[in-house]
Amino acid sequence: FLEASEAKNLVPYSGPNKMRDCFCTINLDQEEVFRTQVVEKSLSPFFGEEFYFEIPRTFQCLSFYIYDKSVLQRDLRIGKVAIKKEDLRKYTSKEEWFLLQPVDSNSEVQGRVHLELKLNELITDNGSVCQQLVVQIKECHGLPLVNGQNCDPYATVSLMGPSRNDQKKTKVKKKTSNPQFNETFYFEVTRSSSYTKKSQFQVEEEDIEKLELRIDLWNNGNLVQDVFLGEIKVPVKKLGNDSFQAWYLLQPRENGNKSSKTEDLGSLRLNVCYTEDCVLPSEYYASLRNLLLKSPDVQPISASAAYILGEVCRDKYDAILPLVRLLLHHQKIVPFVTAVAELDLKDTQEVNTIFRGNTLATRCLDEMMKIVGKHYLKVTLKPVLDEICESPKPCEIDPIKLKEGDNVDVNKENLHYYVDKVFNTIVQSSISCPTLMCDVFYSLRHLAAKRFPNDPHVQYSAVSSFVFLRFFAVAVVSPHTFHLRPHHPDAQTSRTLTLISKTIQTLGSWGSSKSKLSSFKETFMCEFFKTFQEEKFTEAVQKFLDEVSSTETREPSGMSEPVHLKEGEMYKRAQGRTRIGKKNFKKRWFCLTSRELTYHKQQDKEPIYTIPIKNILTVEKLEESAFNKKNMFQVIHGEKPLYIQANNCVEASEWVEALCRVSRCNPRRLSVYHPSAFLNGNWLCCKATSENTKGCTPCTAGVPADIQIEIDGDRETERIYSLFAVNMPKLQKMEEACESIAVYQGPQKEPNDYANFTIEDSVATFQTLQQIIAIVEKLNEPHEKYQKKRSSSAKYGSEENPIVGKVS
């Protein structure tokens, strides 16, 4: 999880207008995986964008680059922040300012190189003995893309000493990030010894001590200058008589940036949260999973494992997401949310504060609506938000913020038009509201009516506080976090969305007109809101809330509507269905739902091609050698495989995972596939000459399993285990609190350690805590064993654990 918040004190532009149009990119080494929106005319741009992603490959650095957007030339890189993988943990969950470092082409490296080195003794014609260094450069993996293209790499191999520099060069390999060189070079290390009578060869110590082998990787520039891709250095004295082979990580050049004094380029504020999951086979988590899934039935609910998780991670968003996903996956979310909401209502004294706090119940429901309501928001709000963001009309109605030439009456009309449009879209959308959300609203409505039997409106305010306040109003004000817009809107549009959101949440809230007006602090908002004082708005809200919180008119919970899972722009290889069709790569808009995968010429056009999910036989990565392109995968279905290239490794991995999950239960799934393509009459992987030859490699997705879309139950349980393990001291403190309550029979008057915990039934809570602690302790052992095995099994110098390439 990353948040690129803001930058400050950027270097001013040299022209008369000092301001810059900036954006920030997030890179794994040199590969860009995300970029923020452009913030115009600022030296302290506020980005405020969050990114949550799985890292699909090994990397050395997580880097952030600040660019100045240029219309005519290439965008200018102002500066960067690079955090080494091993340092990520230091910064986890801490918001920090980082100084921007200069971007120097000699420090921009990634990838690894595989070498075999040997020192040989040779006897020359006249019988003297000398030493020879044999260097075999085998291959490289993971070189960067240069200007968005695969590079044309070659290597120079040099033997360096105080008075020598012998350099040799490999052939250039075209258009690849993983070149296979397999070239061998020979260097004379020591001259023939003048002491020919001695049978034992003596190394000239001072000579070999100072010799160093250097390998430099370059991208062949043809007509322009070659680009440096990284280097490694190995002292010759380290090599014994045995042959030595290993993988090395390419390193930046020493003193690549000549100036020791760096100018102040500005700072970037980041919040990074990096976790590594180590998920064991499913059976290890059975007891913890069962304990968590029993939670909705535990009396009182505060003594359940799921509730205790929320208690010990009270300030953390970490616990809510895996808990909600696990309960959703096992159809337990409705009874759990109902039980914790009932506990909330016990503490609610005032009708008008119902579900306004940040409790376990409200946060679980927020998260559940985000996951379940994604498609609902898309069909409801996306068209109107696109209109507001793409051709915004001025809507500022605050007299202090009006610009010169603004007409406040016209702005009021514009804002009224937008609010009307958004409001009507929402109140007419009940048919699209997911059944799961309706089930929860139904429960909340009845609990609220039971808690406040004398208030006829409370059944509506209980539901509106979620559906308007915490769902629609939030999505309107930050459409990018709900994937309704690609980026954070610009400042003016953001202000318009804030005004619409404020009005919508007040229109949707339940209460008298007087109390609605008092919810506005600003007079101009009160004045504007008076134009909506019509019965029809109240009636429309009541009708909508009735529809979304009743279960009579709905089908039983299930997926009646296709769930929208993922969409985005990628390249696909032409299928070559026409005789003259050239099989090149074309940019297309892809869309995946729980029913089908489609691609379109552009985002909102009709699909050109559709693959029903039930027809997908397997989805696998494609070897780079097939088309000399990175980040490719294949969707194998009834016809020829569909070859797709994603824009980066994160995107490729997300698409493969989403497609695998949604097709995992297909009965005709393949067990083997071809990892490369059928070109020029044979399969590049196994050289078979018939296109219909059975695959040569086992599929990675494994056996079909009944897994609900996009949720991996074991992984969520592992995350919950990790949270319990980290919070073990709190669990033990809670256990002591239960013992203390049992001994002293009732609550203590003086302040104590357990005032922070909700303990309704000390005996039941104590029993659950004992079970949690025992399960976590039992799980610690196999996790530690796995970690040890993983760290010891990857030998230093292997591809998984390469040597850092500057061995001094």
mmCIF file with all atom_site columns, C-alpha atoms in Angstrom, residues 354-493:
data_model
loop_
_atom_site.group_PDB
_atom_site.id
_atom_site.type_symbol
_atom_site.label_atom_id
_atom_site.label_alt_id
_atom_site.label_comp_id
_atom_site.label_asym_id
_atom_site.label_entity_id
_atom_site.label_seq_id
_atom_site.pdbx_PDB_ins_code
_atom_site.Cartn_x
_atom_site.Cartn_y
_atom_site.Cartn_z
_atom_site.occupancy
_atom_site.B_iso_or_equiv
_atom_site.pdbx_formal_charge
_atom_site.auth_seq_id
_atom_site.auth_comp_id
_atom_site.auth_asym_id
_atom_site.auth_atom_id
_atom_site.pdbx_PDB_model_num
ATOM 1   C CA . ILE A 1 354 ? -26.917 6.671  15.160  1.00 0.00 ? 354 ILE A CA 1
ATOM 2   C CA . PHE A 1 355 ? -24.002 4.924  13.343  1.00 0.00 ? 355 PHE A CA 1
ATOM 3   C CA . ARG A 1 356 ? -21.985 8.141  13.191  1.00 0.00 ? 356 ARG A CA 1
ATOM 4   C CA . GLY A 1 357 ? -18.906 6.833  15.051  1.00 0.00 ? 357 GLY A CA 1
ATOM 5   C CA . ASN A 1 358 ? -15.883 4.966  13.729  1.00 0.00 ? 358 ASN A CA 1
ATOM 6   C CA . THR A 1 359 ? -16.653 1.600  15.299  1.00 0.00 ? 359 THR A CA 1
ATOM 7   C CA . LEU A 1 360 ? -15.998 -1.985 14.251  1.00 0.00 ? 360 LEU A CA 1
ATOM 8   C CA . ALA A 1 361 ? -19.556 -2.202 12.850  1.00 0.00 ? 361 ALA A CA 1
ATOM 9   C CA . THR A 1 362 ? -19.359 0.968  10.758  1.00 0.00 ? 362 THR A CA 1
ATOM 10  C CA . ARG A 1 363 ? -15.865 0.195  9.438   1.00 0.00 ? 363 ARG A CA 1
ATOM 11  C CA . CYS A 1 364 ? -16.824 -3.385 8.500   1.00 0.00 ? 364 CYS A CA 1
ATOM 12  C CA . LEU A 1 365 ? -19.870 -2.083 6.676   1.00 0.00 ? 365 LEU A CA 1
ATOM 13  C CA . ASP A 1 366 ? -17.839 0.608  4.879   1.00 0.00 ? 366 ASP A CA 1
ATOM 14  C CA . GLU A 1 367 ? -15.381 -2.023 3.660   1.00 0.00 ? 367 GLU A CA 1
ATOM 15  C CA . MET A 1 368 ? -18.133 -4.469 2.689   1.00 0.00 ? 368 MET A CA 1
ATOM 16  C CA . MET A 1 369 ? -19.915 -1.751 0.641   1.00 0.00 ? 369 MET A CA 1
ATOM 17  C CA . LYS A 1 370 ? -16.626 -0.903 -1.108  1.00 0.00 ? 370 LYS A CA 1
ATOM 18  C CA . ILE A 1 371 ? -16.107 -4.532 -2.161  1.00 0.00 ? 371 ILE A CA 1
ATOM 19  C CA . VAL A 1 372 ? -19.694 -5.526 -2.918  1.00 0.00 ? 372 VAL A CA 1
ATOM 20  C CA . GLY A 1 373 ? -20.901 -2.163 -4.233  1.00 0.00 ? 373 GLY A CA 1
ATOM 21  C CA . LYS A 1 374 ? -18.172 -1.577 -6.864  1.00 0.00 ? 374 LYS A CA 1
ATOM 22  C CA . HIS A 1 375 ? -20.393 -2.500 -9.814  1.00 0.00 ? 375 HIS A CA 1
ATOM 23  C CA . TYR A 1 376 ? -23.400 -0.706 -8.266  1.00 0.00 ? 376 TYR A CA 1
ATOM 24  C CA . LEU A 1 377 ? -21.462 2.595  -8.091  1.00 0.00 ? 377 LEU A CA 1
ATOM 25  C CA . LYS A 1 378 ? -20.220 2.108  -11.642 1.00 0.00 ? 378 LYS A CA 1
ATOM 26  C CA . VAL A 1 379 ? -23.669 1.702  -13.192 1.00 0.00 ? 379 VAL A CA 1
ATOM 27  C CA . THR A 1 380 ? -25.118 4.453  -10.979 1.00 0.00 ? 380 THR A CA 1
ATOM 28  C CA . LEU A 1 381 ? -22.604 7.285  -10.653 1.00 0.00 ? 381 LEU A CA 1
ATOM 29  C CA . LYS A 1 382 ? -19.947 6.812  -13.340 1.00 0.00 ? 382 LYS A CA 1
ATOM 30  C CA . PRO A 1 383 ? -21.832 8.426  -16.279 1.00 0.00 ? 383 PRO A CA 1
ATOM 31  C CA . VAL A 1 384 ? -22.745 11.557 -14.315 1.00 0.00 ? 384 VAL A CA 1
ATOM 32  C CA . LEU A 1 385 ? -19.263 11.842 -12.716 1.00 0.00 ? 385 LEU A CA 1
ATOM 33  C CA . ASP A 1 386 ? -17.654 11.517 -16.161 1.00 0.00 ? 386 ASP A CA 1
ATOM 34  C CA . GLU A 1 387 ? -19.801 14.418 -17.348 1.00 0.00 ? 387 GLU A CA 1
ATOM 35  C CA . ILE A 1 388 ? -18.832 16.578 -14.336 1.00 0.00 ? 388 ILE A CA 1
ATOM 36  C CA . CYS A 1 389 ? -15.094 15.801 -14.627 1.00 0.00 ? 389 CYS A CA 1
ATOM 37  C CA . GLU A 1 390 ? -14.751 15.971 -18.413 1.00 0.00 ? 390 GLU A CA 1
ATOM 38  C CA . SER A 1 391 ? -16.710 19.152 -19.144 1.00 0.00 ? 391 SER A CA 1
ATOM 39  C CA . PRO A 1 392 ? -17.041 20.906 -15.773 1.00 0.00 ? 392 PRO A CA 1
ATOM 40  C CA . LYS A 1 393 ? -19.277 23.934 -15.371 1.00 0.00 ? 393 LYS A CA 1
ATOM 41  C CA . PRO A 1 394 ? -18.319 26.553 -12.741 1.00 0.00 ? 394 PRO A CA 1
ATOM 42  C CA . CYS A 1 395 ? -20.217 25.824 -9.497  1.00 0.00 ? 395 CYS A CA 1
ATOM 43  C CA . GLU A 1 396 ? -18.563 27.969 -6.805  1.00 0.00 ? 396 GLU A CA 1
ATOM 44  C CA . ILE A 1 397 ? -21.220 29.583 -4.606  1.00 0.00 ? 397 ILE A CA 1
ATOM 45  C CA . ASP A 1 398 ? -19.040 30.804 -1.717  1.00 0.00 ? 398 ASP A CA 1
ATOM 46  C CA . PRO A 1 399 ? -18.855 34.615 -2.161  1.00 0.00 ? 399 PRO A CA 1
ATOM 47  C CA . ILE A 1 400 ? -15.300 34.666 -0.731  1.00 0.00 ? 400 ILE A CA 1
ATOM 48  C CA . LYS A 1 401 ? -14.033 32.086 -3.257  1.00 0.00 ? 401 LYS A CA 1
ATOM 49  C CA . LEU A 1 402 ? -15.647 33.559 -6.378  1.00 0.00 ? 402 LEU A CA 1
ATOM 50  C CA . LYS A 1 403 ? -13.229 34.539 -9.136  1.00 0.00 ? 403 LYS A CA 1
ATOM 51  C CA . GLU A 1 404 ? -13.433 37.763 -11.117 1.00 0.00 ? 404 GLU A CA 1
ATOM 52  C CA . GLY A 1 405 ? -16.127 37.563 -13.775 1.00 0.00 ? 405 GLY A CA 1
ATOM 53  C CA . ASP A 1 406 ? -17.978 34.692 -12.030 1.00 0.00 ? 406 ASP A CA 1
ATOM 54  C CA . ASN A 1 407 ? -21.750 34.973 -11.906 1.00 0.00 ? 407 ASN A CA 1
ATOM 55  C CA . VAL A 1 408 ? -23.011 33.465 -8.652  1.00 0.00 ? 408 VAL A CA 1
ATOM 56  C CA . ASP A 1 409 ? -26.552 32.913 -10.005 1.00 0.00 ? 409 ASP A CA 1
ATOM 57  C CA . VAL A 1 410 ? -25.263 30.979 -13.022 1.00 0.00 ? 410 VAL A CA 1
ATOM 58  C CA . ASN A 1 411 ? -23.011 28.926 -10.715 1.00 0.00 ? 411 ASN A CA 1
ATOM 59  C CA . LYS A 1 412 ? -25.997 28.147 -8.449  1.00 0.00 ? 412 LYS A CA 1
ATOM 60  C CA . GLU A 1 413 ? -27.950 26.951 -11.460 1.00 0.00 ? 413 GLU A CA 1
ATOM 61  C CA . ASN A 1 414 ? -25.062 24.729 -12.567 1.00 0.00 ? 414 ASN A CA 1
ATOM 62  C CA . LEU A 1 415 ? -24.690 23.242 -9.091  1.00 0.00 ? 415 LEU A CA 1
ATOM 63  C CA . HIS A 1 416 ? -28.448 22.698 -8.821  1.00 0.00 ? 416 HIS A CA 1
ATOM 64  C CA . TYR A 1 417 ? -28.417 20.901 -12.188 1.00 0.00 ? 417 TYR A CA 1
ATOM 65  C CA . TYR A 1 418 ? -25.597 18.570 -11.030 1.00 0.00 ? 418 TYR A CA 1
ATOM 66  C CA . VAL A 1 419 ? -27.139 17.869 -7.609  1.00 0.00 ? 419 VAL A CA 1
ATOM 67  C CA . ASP A 1 420 ? -30.493 17.092 -9.248  1.00 0.00 ? 420 ASP A CA 1
ATOM 68  C CA . LYS A 1 421 ? -28.847 14.739 -11.690 1.00 0.00 ? 421 LYS A CA 1
ATOM 69  C CA . VAL A 1 422 ? -26.796 12.875 -9.048  1.00 0.00 ? 422 VAL A CA 1
ATOM 70  C CA . PHE A 1 423 ? -29.740 12.720 -6.622  1.00 0.00 ? 423 PHE A CA 1
ATOM 71  C CA . ASN A 1 424 ? -32.182 11.355 -9.217  1.00 0.00 ? 424 ASN A CA 1
ATOM 72  C CA . THR A 1 425 ? -29.641 8.777  -10.398 1.00 0.00 ? 425 THR A CA 1
ATOM 73  C CA . ILE A 1 426 ? -29.245 7.519  -6.814  1.00 0.00 ? 426 ILE A CA 1
ATOM 74  C CA . VAL A 1 427 ? -32.934 7.367  -5.833  1.00 0.00 ? 427 VAL A CA 1
ATOM 75  C CA . GLN A 1 428 ? -33.819 5.500  -9.035  1.00 0.00 ? 428 GLN A CA 1
ATOM 76  C CA . SER A 1 429 ? -31.049 2.905  -8.603  1.00 0.00 ? 429 SER A CA 1
ATOM 77  C CA . SER A 1 430 ? -32.523 0.546  -6.002  1.00 0.00 ? 430 SER A CA 1
ATOM 78  C CA . ILE A 1 431 ? -32.957 -2.254 -8.557  1.00 0.00 ? 431 ILE A CA 1
ATOM 79  C CA . SER A 1 432 ? -29.148 -2.353 -8.989  1.00 0.00 ? 432 SER A CA 1
ATOM 80  C CA . CYS A 1 433 ? -28.371 -2.387 -5.257  1.00 0.00 ? 433 CYS A CA 1
ATOM 81  C CA . PRO A 1 434 ? -26.548 -5.673 -4.433  1.00 0.00 ? 434 PRO A CA 1
ATOM 82  C CA . THR A 1 435 ? -28.648 -8.144 -2.447  1.00 0.00 ? 435 THR A CA 1
ATOM 83  C CA . LEU A 1 436 ? -26.004 -8.401 0.281   1.00 0.00 ? 436 LEU A CA 1
ATOM 84  C CA . MET A 1 437 ? -26.213 -4.673 0.957   1.00 0.00 ? 437 MET A CA 1
ATOM 85  C CA . CYS A 1 438 ? -30.030 -4.859 1.044   1.00 0.00 ? 438 CYS A CA 1
ATOM 86  C CA . ASP A 1 439 ? -29.823 -7.733 3.564   1.00 0.00 ? 439 ASP A CA 1
ATOM 87  C CA . VAL A 1 440 ? -27.609 -5.657 5.889   1.00 0.00 ? 440 VAL A CA 1
ATOM 88  C CA . PHE A 1 441 ? -29.798 -2.535 5.528   1.00 0.00 ? 441 PHE A CA 1
ATOM 89  C CA . TYR A 1 442 ? -32.849 -4.664 6.351   1.00 0.00 ? 442 TYR A CA 1
ATOM 90  C CA . SER A 1 443 ? -31.177 -5.798 9.602   1.00 0.00 ? 443 SER A CA 1
ATOM 91  C CA . LEU A 1 444 ? -30.054 -2.281 10.564  1.00 0.00 ? 444 LEU A CA 1
ATOM 92  C CA . ARG A 1 445 ? -33.523 -0.907 9.990   1.00 0.00 ? 445 ARG A CA 1
ATOM 93  C CA . HIS A 1 446 ? -35.137 -3.441 12.323  1.00 0.00 ? 446 HIS A CA 1
ATOM 94  C CA . LEU A 1 447 ? -32.452 -3.124 15.028  1.00 0.00 ? 447 LEU A CA 1
ATOM 95  C CA . ALA A 1 448 ? -32.828 0.672  15.060  1.00 0.00 ? 448 ALA A CA 1
ATOM 96  C CA . ALA A 1 449 ? -36.636 0.502  15.299  1.00 0.00 ? 449 ALA A CA 1
ATOM 97  C CA . LYS A 1 450 ? -36.295 -1.966 18.202  1.00 0.00 ? 450 LYS A CA 1
ATOM 98  C CA . ARG A 1 451 ? -33.762 0.270  20.036  1.00 0.00 ? 451 ARG A CA 1
ATOM 99  C CA . PHE A 1 452 ? -35.805 3.502  19.618  1.00 0.00 ? 452 PHE A CA 1
ATOM 100 C CA . PRO A 1 453 ? -39.443 2.281  19.392  1.00 0.00 ? 453 PRO A CA 1
ATOM 101 C CA . ASN A 1 454 ? -40.920 5.796  19.845  1.00 0.00 ? 454 ASN A CA 1
ATOM 102 C CA . ASP A 1 455 ? -39.155 7.373  16.865  1.00 0.00 ? 455 ASP A CA 1
ATOM 103 C CA . PRO A 1 456 ? -40.849 6.557  13.541  1.00 0.00 ? 456 PRO A CA 1
ATOM 104 C CA . HIS A 1 457 ? -37.946 8.029  11.497  1.00 0.00 ? 457 HIS A CA 1
ATOM 105 C CA . VAL A 1 458 ? -35.071 6.091  13.090  1.00 0.00 ? 458 VAL A CA 1
ATOM 106 C CA . GLN A 1 459 ? -35.540 3.088  10.787  1.00 0.00 ? 459 GLN A CA 1
ATOM 107 C CA . TYR A 1 460 ? -34.732 5.388  7.853   1.00 0.00 ? 460 TYR A CA 1
ATOM 108 C CA . SER A 1 461 ? -31.861 7.370  9.436   1.00 0.00 ? 461 SER A CA 1
ATOM 109 C CA . ALA A 1 462 ? -30.112 4.069  10.338  1.00 0.00 ? 462 ALA A CA 1
ATOM 110 C CA . VAL A 1 463 ? -29.985 3.126  6.646   1.00 0.00 ? 463 VAL A CA 1
ATOM 111 C CA . SER A 1 464 ? -29.401 6.626  5.199   1.00 0.00 ? 464 SER A CA 1
ATOM 112 C CA . SER A 1 465 ? -26.368 7.147  7.482   1.00 0.00 ? 465 SER A CA 1
ATOM 113 C CA . PHE A 1 466 ? -24.708 4.344  5.490   1.00 0.00 ? 466 PHE A CA 1
ATOM 114 C CA . VAL A 1 467 ? -26.064 4.464  1.981   1.00 0.00 ? 467 VAL A CA 1
ATOM 115 C CA . PHE A 1 468 ? -25.960 8.262  1.568   1.00 0.00 ? 468 PHE A CA 1
ATOM 116 C CA . LEU A 1 469 ? -23.341 9.408  4.076   1.00 0.00 ? 469 LEU A CA 1
ATOM 117 C CA . ARG A 1 470 ? -20.780 6.593  3.915   1.00 0.00 ? 470 ARG A CA 1
ATOM 118 C CA . PHE A 1 471 ? -21.318 5.246  0.392   1.00 0.00 ? 471 PHE A CA 1
ATOM 119 C CA . PHE A 1 472 ? -22.638 7.631  -2.276  1.00 0.00 ? 472 PHE A CA 1
ATOM 120 C CA . ALA A 1 473 ? -21.379 10.904 -0.711  1.00 0.00 ? 473 ALA A CA 1
ATOM 121 C CA . VAL A 1 474 ? -17.856 9.473  -0.288  1.00 0.00 ? 474 VAL A CA 1
ATOM 122 C CA . ALA A 1 475 ? -17.791 8.096  -3.849  1.00 0.00 ? 475 ALA A CA 1
ATOM 123 C CA . VAL A 1 476 ? -18.891 11.494 -5.245  1.00 0.00 ? 476 VAL A CA 1
ATOM 124 C CA . VAL A 1 477 ? -16.166 13.399 -3.387  1.00 0.00 ? 477 VAL A CA 1
ATOM 125 C CA . SER A 1 478 ? -13.336 10.931 -4.214  1.00 0.00 ? 478 SER A CA 1
ATOM 126 C CA . PRO A 1 479 ? -14.303 9.015  -7.366  1.00 0.00 ? 479 PRO A CA 1
ATOM 127 C CA . HIS A 1 480 ? -10.709 7.841  -7.990  1.00 0.00 ? 480 HIS A CA 1
ATOM 128 C CA . THR A 1 481 ? -10.610 5.751  -4.784  1.00 0.00 ? 481 THR A CA 1
ATOM 129 C CA . PHE A 1 482 ? -13.658 3.800  -6.029  1.00 0.00 ? 482 PHE A CA 1
ATOM 130 C CA . HIS A 1 483 ? -12.126 3.402  -9.533  1.00 0.00 ? 483 HIS A CA 1
ATOM 131 C CA . LEU A 1 484 ? -14.852 5.573  -11.047 1.00 0.00 ? 484 LEU A CA 1
ATOM 132 C CA . ARG A 1 485 ? -12.227 7.968  -12.443 1.00 0.00 ? 485 ARG A CA 1
ATOM 133 C CA . PRO A 1 486 ? -8.595  7.243  -13.325 1.00 0.00 ? 486 PRO A CA 1
ATOM 134 C CA . HIS A 1 487 ? -7.149  10.063 -11.166 1.00 0.00 ? 487 HIS A CA 1
ATOM 135 C CA . HIS A 1 488 ? -7.770  12.483 -8.371  1.00 0.00 ? 488 HIS A CA 1
ATOM 136 C CA . PRO A 1 489 ? -9.811  15.340 -9.969  1.00 0.00 ? 489 PRO A CA 1
ATOM 137 C CA . ASP A 1 490 ? -8.221  18.797 -10.362 1.00 0.00 ? 490 ASP A CA 1
ATOM 138 C CA . ALA A 1 491 ? -8.785  21.473 -7.681  1.00 0.00 ? 491 ALA A CA 1
ATOM 139 C CA . GLN A 1 492 ? -11.812 23.151 -9.315  1.00 0.00 ? 492 GLN A CA 1
ATOM 140 C CA . THR A 1 493 ? -13.619 19.866 -10.088 1.00 0.00 ? 493 THR A CA 1
#
